[in-house]
């Protein structure tokens, strides 16, 4: 497979974007360590979401998440519904983000995994086989995140909590991944490959910059799904 020859401006933009997002995630991580969220799983959700959402998620955290932290003197008022939906979608996105980071680097280190999931036999492009792994790992982590939201709020058994977590997050995770895969595919095959001679590999800043953009697309496709799930009472309003 030919290697992409990325221009300096795109490499610099990618590095800067990743560094800013990393700094945002670190700032939130430090802040939630000092002021833990009432819902413990959100201590992980907010920093992970900042890895793709960057400064926008710092604003979202400061406006609607930090007030839930221990020791923060803030009015205990109900959040606007749109903000609750954004938190719900971010909750889903955090699992997808962590899942994709784990899966992408795992397959990069062990390419045979991609072969097991169809590379060469079903797919000519490795990326499609990796997406299957991405989805599986993201789904497992997303359900785990949702379980640790539902279990304390609904006070149900472990089995019931897992079942309700799957019911709450299956559509949310799937809709997220559809948006993410869609934009990632466009960036890789409609932009990078024709313009720069190849797709971005996992060990490049350009790949993770593209992933940041793709995750934002995932948020956009998951947002209406979360709106509907919360309105129907399938997913908890956060």
PDB file of N, CA, C and O in Angstrom, residues 109-173:
ATOM      1  N   UNK A 109      -0.742  -2.949  16.088  1.00  0.00           N
ATOM      2  CA  UNK A 109       0.312  -3.775  16.671  1.00  0.00           C
ATOM      3  C   UNK A 109       0.208  -5.231  16.229  1.00  0.00           C
ATOM      4  O   UNK A 109       1.222  -5.916  16.071  1.00  0.00           O
ATOM      5  N   UNK A 110      -1.031  -5.698  16.024  1.00  0.00           N
ATOM      6  CA  UNK A 110      -1.277  -7.096  15.649  1.00  0.00           C
ATOM      7  C   UNK A 110      -2.150  -7.137  14.402  1.00  0.00           C
ATOM      8  O   UNK A 110      -3.371  -7.361  14.482  1.00  0.00           O
ATOM      9  N   UNK A 111      -1.580  -6.945  13.211  1.00  0.00           N
ATOM     10  CA  UNK A 111      -2.374  -6.896  11.968  1.00  0.00           C
ATOM     11  C   UNK A 111      -3.173  -8.168  11.685  1.00  0.00           C
ATOM     12  O   UNK A 111      -4.166  -8.126  10.950  1.00  0.00           O
ATOM     13  N   UNK A 112      -2.759  -9.272  12.267  1.00  0.00           N
ATOM     14  CA  UNK A 112      -3.477 -10.530  12.049  1.00  0.00           C
ATOM     15  C   UNK A 112      -4.940 -10.410  12.484  1.00  0.00           C
ATOM     16  O   UNK A 112      -5.818 -11.086  11.940  1.00  0.00           O
ATOM     17  N   UNK A 113      -5.200  -9.557  13.455  1.00  0.00           N
ATOM     18  CA  UNK A 113      -6.586  -9.360  13.909  1.00  0.00           C
ATOM     19  C   UNK A 113      -7.454  -8.867  12.766  1.00  0.00           C
ATOM     20  O   UNK A 113      -8.601  -9.309  12.595  1.00  0.00           O
ATOM     21  N   UNK A 114      -6.918  -7.969  11.950  1.00  0.00           N
ATOM     22  CA  UNK A 114      -7.667  -7.469  10.787  1.00  0.00           C
ATOM     23  C   UNK A 114      -7.940  -8.602   9.805  1.00  0.00           C
ATOM     24  O   UNK A 114      -9.015  -8.643   9.179  1.00  0.00           O
ATOM     25  N   UNK A 115      -6.996  -9.510   9.665  1.00  0.00           N
ATOM     26  CA  UNK A 115      -7.192 -10.663   8.776  1.00  0.00           C
ATOM     27  C   UNK A 115      -8.339 -11.524   9.286  1.00  0.00           C
ATOM     28  O   UNK A 115      -9.182 -11.996   8.513  1.00  0.00           O
ATOM     29  N   UNK A 116      -8.395 -11.726  10.597  1.00  0.00           N
ATOM     30  CA  UNK A 116      -9.477 -12.514  11.192  1.00  0.00           C
ATOM     31  C   UNK A 116     -10.842 -11.895  10.909  1.00  0.00           C
ATOM     32  O   UNK A 116     -11.841 -12.601  10.813  1.00  0.00           O
ATOM     33  N   UNK A 117     -10.874 -10.567  10.784  1.00  0.00           N
ATOM     34  CA  UNK A 117     -12.148  -9.879  10.575  1.00  0.00           C
ATOM     35  C   UNK A 117     -12.385  -9.495   9.107  1.00  0.00           C
ATOM     36  O   UNK A 117     -13.208  -8.619   8.823  1.00  0.00           O
ATOM     37  N   UNK A 118     -11.684 -10.179   8.207  1.00  0.00           N
ATOM     38  CA  UNK A 118     -12.042 -10.057   6.798  1.00  0.00           C
ATOM     39  C   UNK A 118     -11.070  -9.366   5.877  1.00  0.00           C
ATOM     40  O   UNK A 118     -11.311  -9.283   4.674  1.00  0.00           O
ATOM     41  N   UNK A 119      -9.972  -8.835   6.408  1.00  0.00           N
ATOM     42  CA  UNK A 119      -8.991  -8.204   5.522  1.00  0.00           C
ATOM     43  C   UNK A 119      -8.399  -9.273   4.603  1.00  0.00           C
ATOM     44  O   UNK A 119      -8.022 -10.333   5.043  1.00  0.00           O
ATOM     45  N   UNK A 120      -8.350  -8.999   3.331  1.00  0.00           N
ATOM     46  CA  UNK A 120      -7.907  -9.878   2.241  1.00  0.00           C
ATOM     47  C   UNK A 120      -9.014 -10.811   1.780  1.00  0.00           C
ATOM     48  O   UNK A 120      -9.187 -11.003   0.578  1.00  0.00           O
ATOM     49  N   UNK A 121      -9.781 -11.398   2.703  1.00  0.00           N
ATOM     50  CA  UNK A 121     -10.826 -12.340   2.291  1.00  0.00           C
ATOM     51  C   UNK A 121     -12.123 -11.624   1.913  1.00  0.00           C
ATOM     52  O   UNK A 121     -12.769 -11.968   0.915  1.00  0.00           O
ATOM     53  N   UNK A 122     -12.527 -10.630   2.700  1.00  0.00           N
ATOM     54  CA  UNK A 122     -13.755  -9.884   2.425  1.00  0.00           C
ATOM     55  C   UNK A 122     -13.475  -8.459   1.960  1.00  0.00           C
ATOM     56  O   UNK A 122     -14.244  -7.911   1.155  1.00  0.00           O
ATOM     57  N   UNK A 123     -12.412  -7.858   2.469  1.00  0.00           N
ATOM     58  CA  UNK A 123     -12.114  -6.456   2.190  1.00  0.00           C
ATOM     59  C   UNK A 123     -10.704  -6.307   1.628  1.00  0.00           C
ATOM     60  O   UNK A 123      -9.755  -6.878   2.159  1.00  0.00           O
ATOM     61  N   UNK A 124     -10.603  -5.524   0.569  1.00  0.00           N
ATOM     62  CA  UNK A 124      -9.292  -5.208   0.040  1.00  0.00           C
ATOM     63  C   UNK A 124      -8.579  -4.177   0.878  1.00  0.00           C
ATOM     64  O   UNK A 124      -7.355  -4.155   0.944  1.00  0.00           O
ATOM     65  N   UNK A 125      -9.374  -3.309   1.526  1.00  0.00           N
ATOM     66  CA  UNK A 125      -8.810  -2.270   2.385  1.00  0.00           C
ATOM     67  C   UNK A 125      -8.867  -2.727   3.844  1.00  0.00           C
ATOM     68  O   UNK A 125      -9.911  -3.155   4.336  1.00  0.00           O
ATOM     69  N   UNK A 126      -7.753  -2.603   4.514  1.00  0.00           N
ATOM     70  CA  UNK A 126      -7.662  -3.010   5.918  1.00  0.00           C
ATOM     71  C   UNK A 126      -8.631  -2.241   6.804  1.00  0.00           C
ATOM     72  O   UNK A 126      -9.179  -2.774   7.769  1.00  0.00           O
ATOM     73  N   UNK A 127      -8.862  -0.970   6.465  1.00  0.00           N
ATOM     74  CA  UNK A 127      -9.670  -0.091   7.314  1.00  0.00           C
ATOM     75  C   UNK A 127     -11.066  -0.654   7.578  1.00  0.00           C
ATOM     76  O   UNK A 127     -11.607  -0.486   8.677  1.00  0.00           O
ATOM     77  N   UNK A 128     -11.647  -1.353   6.603  1.00  0.00           N
ATOM     78  CA  UNK A 128     -13.003  -1.874   6.785  1.00  0.00           C
ATOM     79  C   UNK A 128     -13.038  -3.013   7.808  1.00  0.00           C
ATOM     80  O   UNK A 128     -13.989  -3.135   8.583  1.00  0.00           O
ATOM     81  N   UNK A 129     -12.017  -3.844   7.801  1.00  0.00           N
ATOM     82  CA  UNK A 129     -11.935  -4.910   8.805  1.00  0.00           C
ATOM     83  C   UNK A 129     -11.714  -4.314  10.192  1.00  0.00           C
ATOM     84  O   UNK A 129     -12.302  -4.768  11.184  1.00  0.00           O
ATOM     85  N   UNK A 130     -10.899  -3.266  10.252  1.00  0.00           N
ATOM     86  CA  UNK A 130     -10.626  -2.626  11.540  1.00  0.00           C
ATOM     87  C   UNK A 130     -11.888  -1.983  12.090  1.00  0.00           C
ATOM     88  O   UNK A 130     -12.111  -1.978  13.312  1.00  0.00           O
ATOM     89  N   UNK A 131     -12.740  -1.466  11.214  1.00  0.00           N
ATOM     90  CA  UNK A 131     -13.986  -0.855  11.680  1.00  0.00           C
ATOM     91  C   UNK A 131     -14.865  -1.855  12.423  1.00  0.00           C
ATOM     92  O   UNK A 131     -15.592  -1.479  13.344  1.00  0.00           O
ATOM     93  N   UNK A 132     -14.826  -3.118  12.014  1.00  0.00           N
ATOM     94  CA  UNK A 132     -15.600  -4.146  12.729  1.00  0.00           C
ATOM     95  C   UNK A 132     -15.073  -4.290  14.154  1.00  0.00           C
ATOM     96  O   UNK A 132     -15.847  -4.339  15.119  1.00  0.00           O
ATOM     97  N   UNK A 133     -13.751  -4.331  14.280  1.00  0.00           N
ATOM     98  CA  UNK A 133     -13.141  -4.414  15.608  1.00  0.00           C
ATOM     99  C   UNK A 133     -13.478  -3.163  16.415  1.00  0.00           C
ATOM    100  O   UNK A 133     -13.815  -3.240  17.604  1.00  0.00           O
ATOM    101  N   UNK A 134     -13.381  -2.000  15.759  1.00  0.00           N
ATOM    102  CA  UNK A 134     -13.733  -0.735  16.421  1.00  0.00           C
ATOM    103  C   UNK A 134     -15.133  -0.806  17.013  1.00  0.00           C
ATOM    104  O   UNK A 134     -15.358  -0.416  18.163  1.00  0.00           O
ATOM    105  N   UNK A 135     -16.074  -1.269  16.203  1.00  0.00           N
ATOM    106  CA  UNK A 135     -17.466  -1.296  16.646  1.00  0.00           C
ATOM    107  C   UNK A 135     -17.653  -2.220  17.844  1.00  0.00           C
ATOM    108  O   UNK A 135     -18.337  -1.863  18.811  1.00  0.00           O
ATOM    109  N   UNK A 136     -17.048  -3.392  17.780  1.00  0.00           N
ATOM    110  CA  UNK A 136     -17.211  -4.363  18.865  1.00  0.00           C
ATOM    111  C   UNK A 136     -16.652  -3.810  20.180  1.00  0.00           C
ATOM    112  O   UNK A 136     -17.328  -3.852  21.222  1.00  0.00           O
ATOM    113  N   UNK A 137     -15.435  -3.265  20.130  1.00  0.00           N
ATOM    114  CA  UNK A 137     -14.817  -2.748  21.358  1.00  0.00           C
ATOM    115  C   UNK A 137     -15.578  -1.526  21.861  1.00  0.00           C
ATOM    116  O   UNK A 137     -15.839  -1.386  23.068  1.00  0.00           O
ATOM    117  N   UNK A 138     -15.963  -0.631  20.934  1.00  0.00           N
ATOM    118  CA  UNK A 138     -16.728   0.557  21.325  1.00  0.00           C
ATOM    119  C   UNK A 138     -18.075   0.163  21.925  1.00  0.00           C
ATOM    120  O   UNK A 138     -18.538   0.778  22.897  1.00  0.00           O
ATOM    121  N   UNK A 139     -18.713  -0.858  21.363  1.00  0.00           N
ATOM    122  CA  UNK A 139     -20.000  -1.308  21.873  1.00  0.00           C
ATOM    123  C   UNK A 139     -19.869  -1.832  23.300  1.00  0.00           C
ATOM    124  O   UNK A 139     -20.660  -1.467  24.175  1.00  0.00           O
ATOM    125  N   UNK A 140     -18.856  -2.655  23.539  1.00  0.00           N
ATOM    126  CA  UNK A 140     -18.660  -3.217  24.877  1.00  0.00           C
ATOM    127  C   UNK A 140     -18.394  -2.107  25.895  1.00  0.00           C
ATOM    128  O   UNK A 140     -18.993  -2.075  26.981  1.00  0.00           O
ATOM    129  N   UNK A 141     -17.528  -1.170  25.537  1.00  0.00           N
ATOM    130  CA  UNK A 141     -17.214  -0.077  26.467  1.00  0.00           C
ATOM    131  C   UNK A 141     -18.393   0.869  26.638  1.00  0.00           C
ATOM    132  O   UNK A 141     -18.656   1.357  27.745  1.00  0.00           O
ATOM    133  N   UNK A 142     -19.113   1.139  25.541  1.00  0.00           N
ATOM    134  CA  UNK A 142     -20.284   2.001  25.630  1.00  0.00           C
ATOM    135  C   UNK A 142     -21.353   1.418  26.540  1.00  0.00           C
ATOM    136  O   UNK A 142     -21.967   2.142  27.336  1.00  0.00           O
ATOM    137  N   UNK A 143     -21.568   0.113  26.438  1.00  0.00           N
ATOM    138  CA  UNK A 143     -22.548  -0.546  27.299  1.00  0.00           C
ATOM    139  C   UNK A 143     -22.072  -0.508  28.748  1.00  0.00           C
ATOM    140  O   UNK A 143     -22.872  -0.309  29.676  1.00  0.00           O
ATOM    141  N   UNK A 144     -20.766  -0.687  28.964  1.00  0.00           N
ATOM    142  CA  UNK A 144     -20.233  -0.611  30.326  1.00  0.00           C
ATOM    143  C   UNK A 144     -20.452   0.779  30.911  1.00  0.00           C
ATOM    144  O   UNK A 144     -20.877   0.922  32.070  1.00  0.00           O
ATOM    145  N   UNK A 145     -20.185   1.816  30.120  1.00  0.00           N
ATOM    146  CA  UNK A 145     -20.412   3.180  30.588  1.00  0.00           C
ATOM    147  C   UNK A 145     -21.882   3.398  30.925  1.00  0.00           C
ATOM    148  O   UNK A 145     -22.222   4.007  31.932  1.00  0.00           O
ATOM    149  N   UNK A 146     -22.757   2.880  30.059  1.00  0.00           N
ATOM    150  CA  UNK A 146     -24.190   3.062  30.292  1.00  0.00           C
ATOM    151  C   UNK A 146     -24.659   2.273  31.515  1.00  0.00           C
ATOM    152  O   UNK A 146     -25.508   2.739  32.283  1.00  0.00           O
ATOM    153  N   UNK A 147     -24.084   1.096  31.712  1.00  0.00           N
ATOM    154  CA  UNK A 147     -24.443   0.283  32.883  1.00  0.00           C
ATOM    155  C   UNK A 147     -24.153   1.037  34.176  1.00  0.00           C
ATOM    156  O   UNK A 147     -24.972   1.061  35.098  1.00  0.00           O
ATOM    157  N   UNK A 148     -22.981   1.682  34.232  1.00  0.00           N
ATOM    158  CA  UNK A 148     -22.610   2.397  35.452  1.00  0.00           C
ATOM    159  C   UNK A 148     -23.365   3.717  35.614  1.00  0.00           C
ATOM    160  O   UNK A 148     -23.213   4.387  36.626  1.00  0.00           O
ATOM    161  N   UNK A 149     -24.170   4.049  34.627  1.00  0.00           N
ATOM    162  CA  UNK A 149     -25.116   5.162  34.770  1.00  0.00           C
ATOM    163  C   UNK A 149     -26.467   4.652  35.263  1.00  0.00           C
ATOM    164  O   UNK A 149     -27.052   5.183  36.202  1.00  0.00           O
ATOM    165  N   UNK A 150     -26.939   3.601  34.628  1.00  0.00           N
ATOM    166  CA  UNK A 150     -28.266   3.062  34.932  1.00  0.00           C
ATOM    167  C   UNK A 150     -28.309   2.379  36.293  1.00  0.00           C
ATOM    168  O   UNK A 150     -29.266   2.547  37.056  1.00  0.00           O
ATOM    169  N   UNK A 151     -27.290   1.581  36.614  1.00  0.00           N
ATOM    170  CA  UNK A 151     -27.309   0.771  37.840  1.00  0.00           C
ATOM    171  C   UNK A 151     -27.569   1.614  39.091  1.00  0.00           C
ATOM    172  O   UNK A 151     -28.486   1.304  39.865  1.00  0.00           O
ATOM    173  N   UNK A 152     -26.817   2.707  39.327  1.00  0.00           N
ATOM    174  CA  UNK A 152     -27.095   3.477  40.544  1.00  0.00           C
ATOM    175  C   UNK A 152     -28.378   4.304  40.469  1.00  0.00           C
ATOM    176  O   UNK A 152     -29.026   4.526  41.491  1.00  0.00           O
ATOM    177  N   UNK A 153     -28.767   4.733  39.273  1.00  0.00           N
ATOM    178  CA  UNK A 153     -29.941   5.596  39.148  1.00  0.00           C
ATOM    179  C   UNK A 153     -31.251   4.816  39.271  1.00  0.00           C
ATOM    180  O   UNK A 153     -32.237   5.322  39.784  1.00  0.00           O
ATOM    181  N   UNK A 154     -31.244   3.571  38.802  1.00  0.00           N
ATOM    182  CA  UNK A 154     -32.468   2.771  38.802  1.00  0.00           C
ATOM    183  C   UNK A 154     -32.461   1.690  39.876  1.00  0.00           C
ATOM    184  O   UNK A 154     -33.472   1.031  40.094  1.00  0.00           O
ATOM    185  N   UNK A 155     -31.310   1.464  40.514  1.00  0.00           N
ATOM    186  CA  UNK A 155     -31.192   0.479  41.591  1.00  0.00           C
ATOM    187  C   UNK A 155     -31.743  -0.876  41.152  1.00  0.00           C
ATOM    188  O   UNK A 155     -32.653  -1.432  41.773  1.00  0.00           O
ATOM    189  N   UNK A 156     -31.164  -1.415  40.068  1.00  0.00           N
ATOM    190  CA  UNK A 156     -31.603  -2.698  39.522  1.00  0.00           C
ATOM    191  C   UNK A 156     -30.505  -3.735  39.713  1.00  0.00           C
ATOM    192  O   UNK A 156     -29.374  -3.415  40.093  1.00  0.00           O
ATOM    193  N   UNK A 157     -30.828  -4.990  39.423  1.00  0.00           N
ATOM    194  CA  UNK A 157     -29.839  -6.059  39.527  1.00  0.00           C
ATOM    195  C   UNK A 157     -28.801  -5.920  38.412  1.00  0.00           C
ATOM    196  O   UNK A 157     -28.995  -5.173  37.447  1.00  0.00           O
ATOM    197  N   UNK A 158     -27.723  -6.680  38.545  1.00  0.00           N
ATOM    198  CA  UNK A 158     -26.664  -6.627  37.538  1.00  0.00           C
ATOM    199  C   UNK A 158     -27.203  -7.028  36.162  1.00  0.00           C
ATOM    200  O   UNK A 158     -26.973  -6.358  35.161  1.00  0.00           O
ATOM    201  N   UNK A 159     -27.940  -8.135  36.119  1.00  0.00           N
ATOM    202  CA  UNK A 159     -28.484  -8.608  34.849  1.00  0.00           C
ATOM    203  C   UNK A 159     -29.436  -7.609  34.219  1.00  0.00           C
ATOM    204  O   UNK A 159     -29.369  -7.334  33.020  1.00  0.00           O
ATOM    205  N   UNK A 160     -30.328  -7.066  35.050  1.00  0.00           N
ATOM    206  CA  UNK A 160     -31.275  -6.078  34.542  1.00  0.00           C
ATOM    207  C   UNK A 160     -30.549  -4.816  34.093  1.00  0.00           C
ATOM    208  O   UNK A 160     -30.918  -4.201  33.082  1.00  0.00           O
ATOM    209  N   UNK A 161     -29.510  -4.442  34.834  1.00  0.00           N
ATOM    210  CA  UNK A 161     -28.740  -3.251  34.469  1.00  0.00           C
ATOM    211  C   UNK A 161     -28.056  -3.408  33.126  1.00  0.00           C
ATOM    212  O   UNK A 161     -28.061  -2.483  32.305  1.00  0.00           O
ATOM    213  N   UNK A 162     -27.487  -4.586  32.874  1.00  0.00           N
ATOM    214  CA  UNK A 162     -26.826  -4.836  31.590  1.00  0.00           C
ATOM    215  C   UNK A 162     -27.851  -4.819  30.458  1.00  0.00           C
ATOM    216  O   UNK A 162     -27.631  -4.221  29.403  1.00  0.00           O
ATOM    217  N   UNK A 163     -28.995  -5.469  30.692  1.00  0.00           N
ATOM    218  CA  UNK A 163     -30.044  -5.497  29.677  1.00  0.00           C
ATOM    219  C   UNK A 163     -30.546  -4.100  29.337  1.00  0.00           C
ATOM    220  O   UNK A 163     -30.728  -3.746  28.161  1.00  0.00           O
ATOM    221  N   UNK A 164     -30.768  -3.291  30.367  1.00  0.00           N
ATOM    222  CA  UNK A 164     -31.247  -1.934  30.136  1.00  0.00           C
ATOM    223  C   UNK A 164     -30.168  -1.069  29.493  1.00  0.00           C
ATOM    224  O   UNK A 164     -30.472  -0.173  28.700  1.00  0.00           O
ATOM    225  N   UNK A 165     -28.905  -1.338  29.807  1.00  0.00           N
ATOM    226  CA  UNK A 165     -27.806  -0.588  29.192  1.00  0.00           C
ATOM    227  C   UNK A 165     -27.729  -0.881  27.696  1.00  0.00           C
ATOM    228  O   UNK A 165     -27.531   0.027  26.885  1.00  0.00           O
ATOM    229  N   UNK A 166     -27.893  -2.144  27.331  1.00  0.00           N
ATOM    230  CA  UNK A 166     -27.893  -2.511  25.911  1.00  0.00           C
ATOM    231  C   UNK A 166     -29.068  -1.852  25.196  1.00  0.00           C
ATOM    232  O   UNK A 166     -28.915  -1.288  24.104  1.00  0.00           O
ATOM    233  N   UNK A 167     -30.230  -1.896  25.818  1.00  0.00           N
ATOM    234  CA  UNK A 167     -31.414  -1.281  25.230  1.00  0.00           C
ATOM    235  C   UNK A 167     -31.232   0.224  25.064  1.00  0.00           C
ATOM    236  O   UNK A 167     -31.621   0.808  24.043  1.00  0.00           O
ATOM    237  N   UNK A 168     -30.598   0.855  26.037  1.00  0.00           N
ATOM    238  CA  UNK A 168     -30.428   2.308  26.013  1.00  0.00           C
ATOM    239  C   UNK A 168     -29.378   2.757  25.012  1.00  0.00           C
ATOM    240  O   UNK A 168     -29.507   3.821  24.416  1.00  0.00           O
ATOM    241  N   UNK A 169     -28.322   1.957  24.830  1.00  0.00           N
ATOM    242  CA  UNK A 169     -27.180   2.460  24.069  1.00  0.00           C
ATOM    243  C   UNK A 169     -26.942   1.800  22.721  1.00  0.00           C
ATOM    244  O   UNK A 169     -26.100   2.277  21.964  1.00  0.00           O
ATOM    245  N   UNK A 170     -27.673   0.734  22.394  1.00  0.00           N
ATOM    246  CA  UNK A 170     -27.429   0.074  21.100  1.00  0.00           C
ATOM    247  C   UNK A 170     -27.637   1.048  19.936  1.00  0.00           C
ATOM    248  O   UNK A 170     -26.774   1.192  19.061  1.00  0.00           O
ATOM    249  N   UNK A 171     -28.780   1.724  19.917  1.00  0.00           N
ATOM    250  CA  UNK A 171     -29.055   2.655  18.827  1.00  0.00           C
ATOM    251  C   UNK A 171     -28.125   3.859  18.878  1.00  0.00           C
ATOM    252  O   UNK A 171     -27.687   4.370  17.843  1.00  0.00           O
ATOM    253  N   UNK A 172     -27.819   4.308  20.084  1.00  0.00           N
ATOM    254  CA  UNK A 172     -26.951   5.470  20.237  1.00  0.00           C
ATOM    255  C   UNK A 172     -25.547   5.179  19.707  1.00  0.00           C
ATOM    256  O   UNK A 172     -24.992   5.965  18.924  1.00  0.00           O
ATOM    257  N   UNK A 173     -24.975   4.064  20.113  1.00  0.00           N
ATOM    258  CA  UNK A 173     -23.633   3.699  19.659  1.00  0.00           C
ATOM    259  C   UNK A 173     -23.614   3.464  18.155  1.00  0.00           C
ATOM    260  O   UNK A 173     -22.707   3.913  17.440  1.00  0.00           O
TER     261      UNK A 173
END
